[in-house]
mmCIF file of C-alpha atoms in Angstrom:
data_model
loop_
_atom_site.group_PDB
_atom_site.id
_atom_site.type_symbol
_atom_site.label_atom_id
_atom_site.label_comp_id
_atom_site.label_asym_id
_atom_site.label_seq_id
_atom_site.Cartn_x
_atom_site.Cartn_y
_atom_site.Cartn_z
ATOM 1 C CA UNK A 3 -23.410 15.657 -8.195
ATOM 2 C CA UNK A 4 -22.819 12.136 -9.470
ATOM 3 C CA UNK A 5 -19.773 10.299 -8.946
ATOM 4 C CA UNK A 6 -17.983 9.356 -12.399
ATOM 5 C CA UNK A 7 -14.932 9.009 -11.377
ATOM 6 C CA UNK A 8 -12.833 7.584 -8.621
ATOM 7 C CA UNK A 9 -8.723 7.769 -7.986
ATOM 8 C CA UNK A 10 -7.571 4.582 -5.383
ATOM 9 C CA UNK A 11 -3.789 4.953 -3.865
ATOM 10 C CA UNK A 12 -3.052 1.141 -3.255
ATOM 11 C CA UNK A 13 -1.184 0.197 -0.423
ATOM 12 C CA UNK A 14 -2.963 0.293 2.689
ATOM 13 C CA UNK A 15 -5.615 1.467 0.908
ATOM 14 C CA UNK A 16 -7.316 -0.461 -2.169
ATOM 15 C CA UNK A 17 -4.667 -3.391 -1.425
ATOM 16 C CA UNK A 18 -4.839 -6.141 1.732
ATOM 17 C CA UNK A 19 -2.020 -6.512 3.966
ATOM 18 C CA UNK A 20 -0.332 -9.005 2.118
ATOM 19 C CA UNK A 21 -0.134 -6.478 -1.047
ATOM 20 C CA UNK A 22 -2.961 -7.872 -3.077
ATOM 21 C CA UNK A 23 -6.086 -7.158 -4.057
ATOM 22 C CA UNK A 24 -8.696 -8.776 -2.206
ATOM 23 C CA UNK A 25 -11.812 -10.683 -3.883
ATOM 24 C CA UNK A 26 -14.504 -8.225 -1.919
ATOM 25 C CA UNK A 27 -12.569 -4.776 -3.397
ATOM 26 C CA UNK A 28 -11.662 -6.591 -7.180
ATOM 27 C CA UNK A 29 -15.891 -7.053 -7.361
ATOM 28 C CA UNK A 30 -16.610 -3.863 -5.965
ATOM 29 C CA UNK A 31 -14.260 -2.311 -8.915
ATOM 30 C CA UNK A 32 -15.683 -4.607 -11.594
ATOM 31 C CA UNK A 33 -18.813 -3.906 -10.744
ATOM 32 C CA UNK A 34 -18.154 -0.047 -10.641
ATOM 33 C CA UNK A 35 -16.384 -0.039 -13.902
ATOM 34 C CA UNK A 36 -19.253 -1.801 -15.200
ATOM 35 C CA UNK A 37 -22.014 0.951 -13.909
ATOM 36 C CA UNK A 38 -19.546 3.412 -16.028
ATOM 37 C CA UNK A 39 -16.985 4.909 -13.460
ATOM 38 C CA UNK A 40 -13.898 5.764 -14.634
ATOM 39 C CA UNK A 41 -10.961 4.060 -11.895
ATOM 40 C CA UNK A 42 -7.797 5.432 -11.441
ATOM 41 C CA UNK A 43 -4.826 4.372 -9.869
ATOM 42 C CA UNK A 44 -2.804 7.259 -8.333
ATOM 43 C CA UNK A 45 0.207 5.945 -6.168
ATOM 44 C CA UNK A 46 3.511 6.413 -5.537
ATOM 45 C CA UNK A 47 4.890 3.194 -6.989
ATOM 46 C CA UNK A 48 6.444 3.355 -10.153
ATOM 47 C CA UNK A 49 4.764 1.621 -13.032
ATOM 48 C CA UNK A 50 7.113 -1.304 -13.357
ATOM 49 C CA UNK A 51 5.797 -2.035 -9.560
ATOM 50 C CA UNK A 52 2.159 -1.425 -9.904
ATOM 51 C CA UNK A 53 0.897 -5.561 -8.970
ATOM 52 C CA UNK A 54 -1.053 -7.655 -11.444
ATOM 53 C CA UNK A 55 -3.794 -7.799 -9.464
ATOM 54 C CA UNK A 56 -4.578 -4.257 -10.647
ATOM 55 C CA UNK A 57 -3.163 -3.757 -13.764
ATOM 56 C CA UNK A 58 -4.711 -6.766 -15.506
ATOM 57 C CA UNK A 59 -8.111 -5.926 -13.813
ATOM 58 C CA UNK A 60 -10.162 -5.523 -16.786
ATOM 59 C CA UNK A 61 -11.377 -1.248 -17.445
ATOM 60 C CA UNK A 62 -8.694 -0.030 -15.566
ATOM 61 C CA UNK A 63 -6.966 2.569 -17.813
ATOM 62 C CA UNK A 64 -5.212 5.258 -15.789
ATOM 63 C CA UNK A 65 -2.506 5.604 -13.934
ATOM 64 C CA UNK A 66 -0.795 8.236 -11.685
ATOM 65 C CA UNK A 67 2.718 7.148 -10.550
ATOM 66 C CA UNK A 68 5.875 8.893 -8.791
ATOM 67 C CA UNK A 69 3.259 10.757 -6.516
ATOM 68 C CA UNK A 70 2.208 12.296 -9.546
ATOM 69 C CA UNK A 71 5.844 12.407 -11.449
ATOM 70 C CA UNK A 72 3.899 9.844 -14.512
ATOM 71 C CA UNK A 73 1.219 9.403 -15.572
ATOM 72 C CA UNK A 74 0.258 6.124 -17.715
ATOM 73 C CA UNK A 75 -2.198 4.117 -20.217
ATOM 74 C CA UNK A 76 -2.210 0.974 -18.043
ATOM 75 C CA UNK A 77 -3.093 -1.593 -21.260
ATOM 76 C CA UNK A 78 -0.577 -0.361 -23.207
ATOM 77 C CA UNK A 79 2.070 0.976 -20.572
ATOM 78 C CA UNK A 80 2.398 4.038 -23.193
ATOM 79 C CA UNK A 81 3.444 7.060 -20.493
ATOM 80 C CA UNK A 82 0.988 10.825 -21.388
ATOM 81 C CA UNK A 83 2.770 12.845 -19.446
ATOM 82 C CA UNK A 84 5.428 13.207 -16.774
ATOM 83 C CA UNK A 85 7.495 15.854 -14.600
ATOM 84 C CA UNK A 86 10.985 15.014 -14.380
ATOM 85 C CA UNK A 87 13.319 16.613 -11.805
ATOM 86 C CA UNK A 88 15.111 19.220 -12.999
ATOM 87 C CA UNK A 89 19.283 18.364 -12.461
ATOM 88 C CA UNK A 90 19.916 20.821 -10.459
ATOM 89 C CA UNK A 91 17.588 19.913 -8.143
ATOM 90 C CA UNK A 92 18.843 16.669 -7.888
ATOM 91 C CA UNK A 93 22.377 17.509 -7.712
ATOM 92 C CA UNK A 94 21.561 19.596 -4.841
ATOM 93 C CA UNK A 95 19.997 17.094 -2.965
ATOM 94 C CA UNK A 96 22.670 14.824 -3.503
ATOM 95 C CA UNK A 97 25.392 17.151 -2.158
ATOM 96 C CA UNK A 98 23.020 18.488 0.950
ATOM 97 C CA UNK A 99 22.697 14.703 2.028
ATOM 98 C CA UNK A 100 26.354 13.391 1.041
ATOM 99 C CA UNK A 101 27.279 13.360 4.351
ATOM 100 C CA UNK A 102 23.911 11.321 5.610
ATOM 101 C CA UNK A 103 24.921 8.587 2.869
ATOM 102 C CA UNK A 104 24.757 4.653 4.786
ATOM 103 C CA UNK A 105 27.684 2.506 3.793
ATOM 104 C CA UNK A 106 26.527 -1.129 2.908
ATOM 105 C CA UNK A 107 27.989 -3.277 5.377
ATOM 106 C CA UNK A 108 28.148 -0.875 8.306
ATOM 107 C CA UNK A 109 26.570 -0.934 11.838
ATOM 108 C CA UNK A 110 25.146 2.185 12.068
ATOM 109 C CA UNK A 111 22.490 3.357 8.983
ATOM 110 C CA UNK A 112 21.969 6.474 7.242
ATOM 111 C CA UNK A 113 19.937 7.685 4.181
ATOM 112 C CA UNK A 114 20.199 5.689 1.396
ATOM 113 C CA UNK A 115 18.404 6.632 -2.012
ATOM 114 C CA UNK A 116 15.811 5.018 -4.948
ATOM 115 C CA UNK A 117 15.968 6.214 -7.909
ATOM 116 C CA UNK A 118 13.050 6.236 -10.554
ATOM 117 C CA UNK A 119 13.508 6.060 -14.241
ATOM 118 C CA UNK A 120 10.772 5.356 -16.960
ATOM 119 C CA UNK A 121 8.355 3.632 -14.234
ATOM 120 C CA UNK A 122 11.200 1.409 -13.182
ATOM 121 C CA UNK A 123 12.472 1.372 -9.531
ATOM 122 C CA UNK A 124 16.130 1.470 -8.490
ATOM 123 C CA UNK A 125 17.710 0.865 -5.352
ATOM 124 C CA UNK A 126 21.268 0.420 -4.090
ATOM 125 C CA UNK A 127 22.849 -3.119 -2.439
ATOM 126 C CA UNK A 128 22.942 -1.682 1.468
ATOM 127 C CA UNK A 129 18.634 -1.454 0.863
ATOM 128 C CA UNK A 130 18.203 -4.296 -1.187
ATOM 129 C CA UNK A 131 20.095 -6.433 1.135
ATOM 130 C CA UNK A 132 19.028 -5.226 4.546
ATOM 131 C CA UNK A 133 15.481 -3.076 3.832
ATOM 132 C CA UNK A 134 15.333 -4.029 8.202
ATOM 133 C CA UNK A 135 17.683 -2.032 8.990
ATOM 134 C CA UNK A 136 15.817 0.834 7.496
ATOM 135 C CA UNK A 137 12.456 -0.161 9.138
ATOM 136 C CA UNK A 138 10.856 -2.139 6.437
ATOM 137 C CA UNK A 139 8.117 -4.180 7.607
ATOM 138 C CA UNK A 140 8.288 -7.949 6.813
ATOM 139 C CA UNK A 141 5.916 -7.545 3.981
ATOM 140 C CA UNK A 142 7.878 -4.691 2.950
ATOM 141 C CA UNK A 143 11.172 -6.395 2.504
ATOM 142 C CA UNK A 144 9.579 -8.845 0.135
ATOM 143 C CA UNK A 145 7.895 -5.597 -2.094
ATOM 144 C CA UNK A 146 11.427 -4.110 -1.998
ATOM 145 C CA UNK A 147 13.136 -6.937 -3.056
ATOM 146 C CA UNK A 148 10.958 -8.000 -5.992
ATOM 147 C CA UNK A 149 10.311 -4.724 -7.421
ATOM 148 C CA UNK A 150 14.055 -2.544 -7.251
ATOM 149 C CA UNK A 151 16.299 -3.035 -9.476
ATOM 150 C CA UNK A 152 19.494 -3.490 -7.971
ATOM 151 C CA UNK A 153 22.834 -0.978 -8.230
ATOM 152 C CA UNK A 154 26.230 -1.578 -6.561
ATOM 153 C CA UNK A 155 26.067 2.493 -5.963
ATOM 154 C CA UNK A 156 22.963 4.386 -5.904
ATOM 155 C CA UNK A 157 24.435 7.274 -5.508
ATOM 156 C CA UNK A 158 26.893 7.231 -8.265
ATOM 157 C CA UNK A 159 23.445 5.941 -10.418
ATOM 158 C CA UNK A 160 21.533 8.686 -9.471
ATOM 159 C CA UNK A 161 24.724 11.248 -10.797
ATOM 160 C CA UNK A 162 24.386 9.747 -14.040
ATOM 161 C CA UNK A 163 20.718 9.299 -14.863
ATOM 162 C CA UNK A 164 20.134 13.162 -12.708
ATOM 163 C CA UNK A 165 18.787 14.753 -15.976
ATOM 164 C CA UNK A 166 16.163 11.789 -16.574
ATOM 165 C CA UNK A 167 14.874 11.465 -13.355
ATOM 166 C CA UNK A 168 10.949 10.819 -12.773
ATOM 167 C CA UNK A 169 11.577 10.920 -8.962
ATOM 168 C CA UNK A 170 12.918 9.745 -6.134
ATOM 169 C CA UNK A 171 13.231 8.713 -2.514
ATOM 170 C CA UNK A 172 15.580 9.153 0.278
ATOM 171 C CA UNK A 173 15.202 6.454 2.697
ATOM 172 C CA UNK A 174 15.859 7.178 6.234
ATOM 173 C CA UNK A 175 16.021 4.958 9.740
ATOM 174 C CA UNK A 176 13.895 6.911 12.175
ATOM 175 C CA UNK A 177 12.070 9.900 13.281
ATOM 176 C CA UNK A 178 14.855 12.138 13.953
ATOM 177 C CA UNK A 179 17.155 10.991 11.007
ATOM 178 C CA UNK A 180 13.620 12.091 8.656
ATOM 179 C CA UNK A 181 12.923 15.617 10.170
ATOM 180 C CA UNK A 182 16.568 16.269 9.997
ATOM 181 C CA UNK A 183 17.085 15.175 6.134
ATOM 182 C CA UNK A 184 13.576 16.775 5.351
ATOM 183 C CA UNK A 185 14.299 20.068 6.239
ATOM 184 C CA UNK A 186 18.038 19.613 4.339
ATOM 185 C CA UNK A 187 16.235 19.055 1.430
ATOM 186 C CA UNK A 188 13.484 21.718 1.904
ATOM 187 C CA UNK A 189 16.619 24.126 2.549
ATOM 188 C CA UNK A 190 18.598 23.355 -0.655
ATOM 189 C CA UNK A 191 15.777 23.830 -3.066
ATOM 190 C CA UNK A 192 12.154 25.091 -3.160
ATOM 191 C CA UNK A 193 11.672 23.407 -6.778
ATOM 192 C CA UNK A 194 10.413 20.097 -5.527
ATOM 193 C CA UNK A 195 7.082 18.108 -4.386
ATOM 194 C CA UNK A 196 8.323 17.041 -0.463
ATOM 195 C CA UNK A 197 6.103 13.895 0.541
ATOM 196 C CA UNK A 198 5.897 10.898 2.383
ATOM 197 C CA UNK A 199 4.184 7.609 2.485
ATOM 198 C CA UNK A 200 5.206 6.112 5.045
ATOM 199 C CA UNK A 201 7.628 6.418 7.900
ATOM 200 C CA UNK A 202 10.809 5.789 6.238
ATOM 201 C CA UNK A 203 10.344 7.294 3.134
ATOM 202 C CA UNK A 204 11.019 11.101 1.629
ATOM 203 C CA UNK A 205 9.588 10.698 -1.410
ATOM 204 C CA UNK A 206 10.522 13.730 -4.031
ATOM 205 C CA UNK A 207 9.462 14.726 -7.449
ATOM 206 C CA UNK A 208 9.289 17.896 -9.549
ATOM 207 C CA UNK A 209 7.227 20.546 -7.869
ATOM 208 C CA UNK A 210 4.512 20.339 -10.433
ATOM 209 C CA UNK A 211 3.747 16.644 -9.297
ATOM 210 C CA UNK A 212 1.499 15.316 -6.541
ATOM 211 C CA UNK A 213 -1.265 13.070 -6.805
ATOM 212 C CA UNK A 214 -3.737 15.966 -7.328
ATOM 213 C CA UNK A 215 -1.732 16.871 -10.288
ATOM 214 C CA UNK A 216 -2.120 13.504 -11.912
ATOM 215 C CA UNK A 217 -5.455 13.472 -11.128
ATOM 216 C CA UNK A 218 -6.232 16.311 -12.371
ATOM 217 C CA UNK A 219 -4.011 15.541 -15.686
ATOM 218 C CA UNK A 220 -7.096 12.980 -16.453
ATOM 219 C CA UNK A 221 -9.699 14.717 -15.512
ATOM 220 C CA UNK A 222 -9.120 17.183 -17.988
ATOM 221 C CA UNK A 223 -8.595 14.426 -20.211
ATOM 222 C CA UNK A 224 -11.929 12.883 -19.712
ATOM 223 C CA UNK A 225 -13.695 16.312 -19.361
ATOM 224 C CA UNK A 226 -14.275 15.441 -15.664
ATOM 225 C CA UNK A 227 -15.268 18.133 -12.770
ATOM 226 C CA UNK A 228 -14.085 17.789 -9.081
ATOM 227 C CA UNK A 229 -17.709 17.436 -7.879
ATOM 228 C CA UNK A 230 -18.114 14.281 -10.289
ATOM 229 C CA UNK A 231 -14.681 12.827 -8.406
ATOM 230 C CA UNK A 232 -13.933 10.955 -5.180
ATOM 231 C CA UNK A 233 -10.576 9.957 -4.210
ATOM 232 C CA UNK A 234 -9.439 6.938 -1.865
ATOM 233 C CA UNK A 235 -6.117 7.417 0.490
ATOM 234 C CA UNK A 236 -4.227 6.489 3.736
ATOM 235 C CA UNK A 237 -1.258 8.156 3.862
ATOM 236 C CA UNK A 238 0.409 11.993 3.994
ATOM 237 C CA UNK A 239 1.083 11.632 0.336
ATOM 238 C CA UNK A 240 -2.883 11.601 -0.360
ATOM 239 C CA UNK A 241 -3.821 14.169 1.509
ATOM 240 C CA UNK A 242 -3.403 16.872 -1.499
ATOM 241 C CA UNK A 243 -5.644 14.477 -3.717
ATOM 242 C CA UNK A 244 -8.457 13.914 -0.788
ATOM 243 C CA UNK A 245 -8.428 17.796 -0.262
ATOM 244 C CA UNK A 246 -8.653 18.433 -3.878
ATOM 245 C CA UNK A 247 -11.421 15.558 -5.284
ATOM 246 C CA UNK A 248 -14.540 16.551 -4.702
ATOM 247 C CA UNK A 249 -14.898 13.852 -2.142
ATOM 248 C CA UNK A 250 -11.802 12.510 -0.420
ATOM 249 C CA UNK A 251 -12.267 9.556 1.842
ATOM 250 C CA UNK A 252 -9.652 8.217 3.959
ATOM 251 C CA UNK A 253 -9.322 5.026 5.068
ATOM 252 C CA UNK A 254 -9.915 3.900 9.252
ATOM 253 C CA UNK A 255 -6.153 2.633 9.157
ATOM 254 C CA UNK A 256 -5.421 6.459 7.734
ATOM 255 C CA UNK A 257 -2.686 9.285 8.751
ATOM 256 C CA UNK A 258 -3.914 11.836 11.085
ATOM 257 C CA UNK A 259 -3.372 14.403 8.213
ATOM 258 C CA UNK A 260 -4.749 11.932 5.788
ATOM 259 C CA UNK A 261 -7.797 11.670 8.008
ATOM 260 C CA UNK A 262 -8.449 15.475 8.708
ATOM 261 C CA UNK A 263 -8.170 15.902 4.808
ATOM 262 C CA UNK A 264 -11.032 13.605 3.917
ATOM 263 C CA UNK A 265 -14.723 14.232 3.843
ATOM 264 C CA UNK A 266 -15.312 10.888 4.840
ATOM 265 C CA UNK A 267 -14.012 8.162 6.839
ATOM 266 C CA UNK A 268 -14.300 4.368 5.831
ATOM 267 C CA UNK A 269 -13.451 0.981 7.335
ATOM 268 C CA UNK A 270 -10.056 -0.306 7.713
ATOM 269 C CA UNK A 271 -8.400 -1.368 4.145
ATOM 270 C CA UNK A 272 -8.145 -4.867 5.158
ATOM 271 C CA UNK A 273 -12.063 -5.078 5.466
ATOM 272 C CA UNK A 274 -12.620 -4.040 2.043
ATOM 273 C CA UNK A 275 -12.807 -0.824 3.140
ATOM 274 C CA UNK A 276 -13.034 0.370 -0.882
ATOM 275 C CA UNK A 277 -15.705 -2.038 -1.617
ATOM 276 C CA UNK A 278 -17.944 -0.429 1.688
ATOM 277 C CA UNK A 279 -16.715 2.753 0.252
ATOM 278 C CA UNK A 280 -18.345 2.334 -2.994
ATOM 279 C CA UNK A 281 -21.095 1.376 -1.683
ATOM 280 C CA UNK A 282 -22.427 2.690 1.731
ATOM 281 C CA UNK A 283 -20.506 6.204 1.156
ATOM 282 C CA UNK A 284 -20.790 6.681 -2.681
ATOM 283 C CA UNK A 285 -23.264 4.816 -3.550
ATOM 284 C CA UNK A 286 -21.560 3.657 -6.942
ATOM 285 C CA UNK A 287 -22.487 0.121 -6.956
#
């Protein structure tokens, strides 16, 4: 079956290690879109933080955000469709992890929150002011603190804007702290999409979400099969969409789940692995 499609998560994936998008991948993509592939971006960054180097890329019309919590019309920023979190989902969340909360200012971290509303991120001051201290990589701290909007208290935010919710995260410190908060969550409701990007992050949306649901939102939008779609990833949070796209290919730098999930494996993401993708393992270009 020919490839007409193809979904790309971004970081660690379809972007370098400095967040961008490198000048190998951006041809690759032109020259896909050109040969009449549709590209989508499906990520877990909310609109407002998807980077220019994608959005203004020229036939680039999709979006999934919020792990699949919104999907967009990138030219226009016009959101189709979305799953917000029901309340009392989030108010049970809340309470189950009061006692986790980290105080800005203090030694010793907890969880701290985002909160996503209407593609835009929010985040409160003891993140935005110390992402370290939550294990944000260098290039990390940078991404944090040019893309959240800042909140003296996240967690009286969140109470307020709990109804209109897109998604959220719960930031942790380590290991421990995230199986411990994970399975709090999965305890106090079973009507949420549990998923994770990256070490420090629980990322949560409505249980309809997931980057296979966005996916397949467009699919069925441009009368697409699985078999005609292949789907780029690195992390836990991709392994739904890999599994479900008719070919999933994970990157070298990959998850071990992400990896197991994919029919194939490509080069590391910051050698272009998309570009070699689209061309030595889909033959798209």
């Amino acid at each position: 079956m020919k490839i007409k499609c193809i979904a790309l998560d971004l970081d660690r994936t379809t972007l370098d290690g400095q967040g961008r998008l490198s000048e190998g991948n951006r041809q690759a993509l032109l020259q896909a879109i050109a040969n009449g592939i549709h590209v989508i971006v499906a990520s877990g960054r909310a609109f407002d933080t998807l980077p220019e180097d994608i959005v203004t890329l020229p036939g680039i019309e999709y979006a999934v955000t919020g792990n699949g919590a919104a999907m967009y019309h990138v030219p226009t920023g016009k959101c189709l469709h979305k799953y917000l979190l029901k309340e009392k989902d989030v108010t049970a969340i809340m309470d189950a992890t009061a006692g986790m909360y980290a105080v800005a200012g203090k030694e010793a971290m907890g969880v701290t929150y985002e909160a996503f509303l209407n593609g835009v991120a929010y985040a409160g001051r003891e993140y935005v002011g110390n992402p370290e201290a939550f294990g944000a990589t260098a290039h990390a701290v940078e991404y944090v603190r040019s893309t959240r909007h800042l909140v003296e208290d996240i967690r009286a935010f969140i109470d307020v804007h709990k109804g209109e919710m897109d998604s959220m995260d719960i930031i942790v410190g380590d290991e421990e702290c995230k199986e411990a908060v994970w399975k709090t969550v999965k305890d106090c409701t079973e009507e949420v999409y549990l998923t994770s990007s990256i070490r420090q992050l629980i990322e949560i949306s409505h249980k309809d979400a997931g980057k296979h649901s966005g996916l397949k939102f467009f699919m069925d939008r441009l009368g697409l099969r699985r078999e005609e779609v292949a789907a780029f990833g690195d992390a836990d949070n991709d392994v739904d969409m890999l599994l479900f796209a008719g070919c999933g290919i994970a990157m070298e730098n990959a998850s071990e789940k992400c990896r197991a999930a994919a029919d194939y494996v490509t080069i590391h993401h910051a050698e272009d692995g998309v570009a070699y993708g689209l061309k030595e393992i889909l033959h798209v270009i």
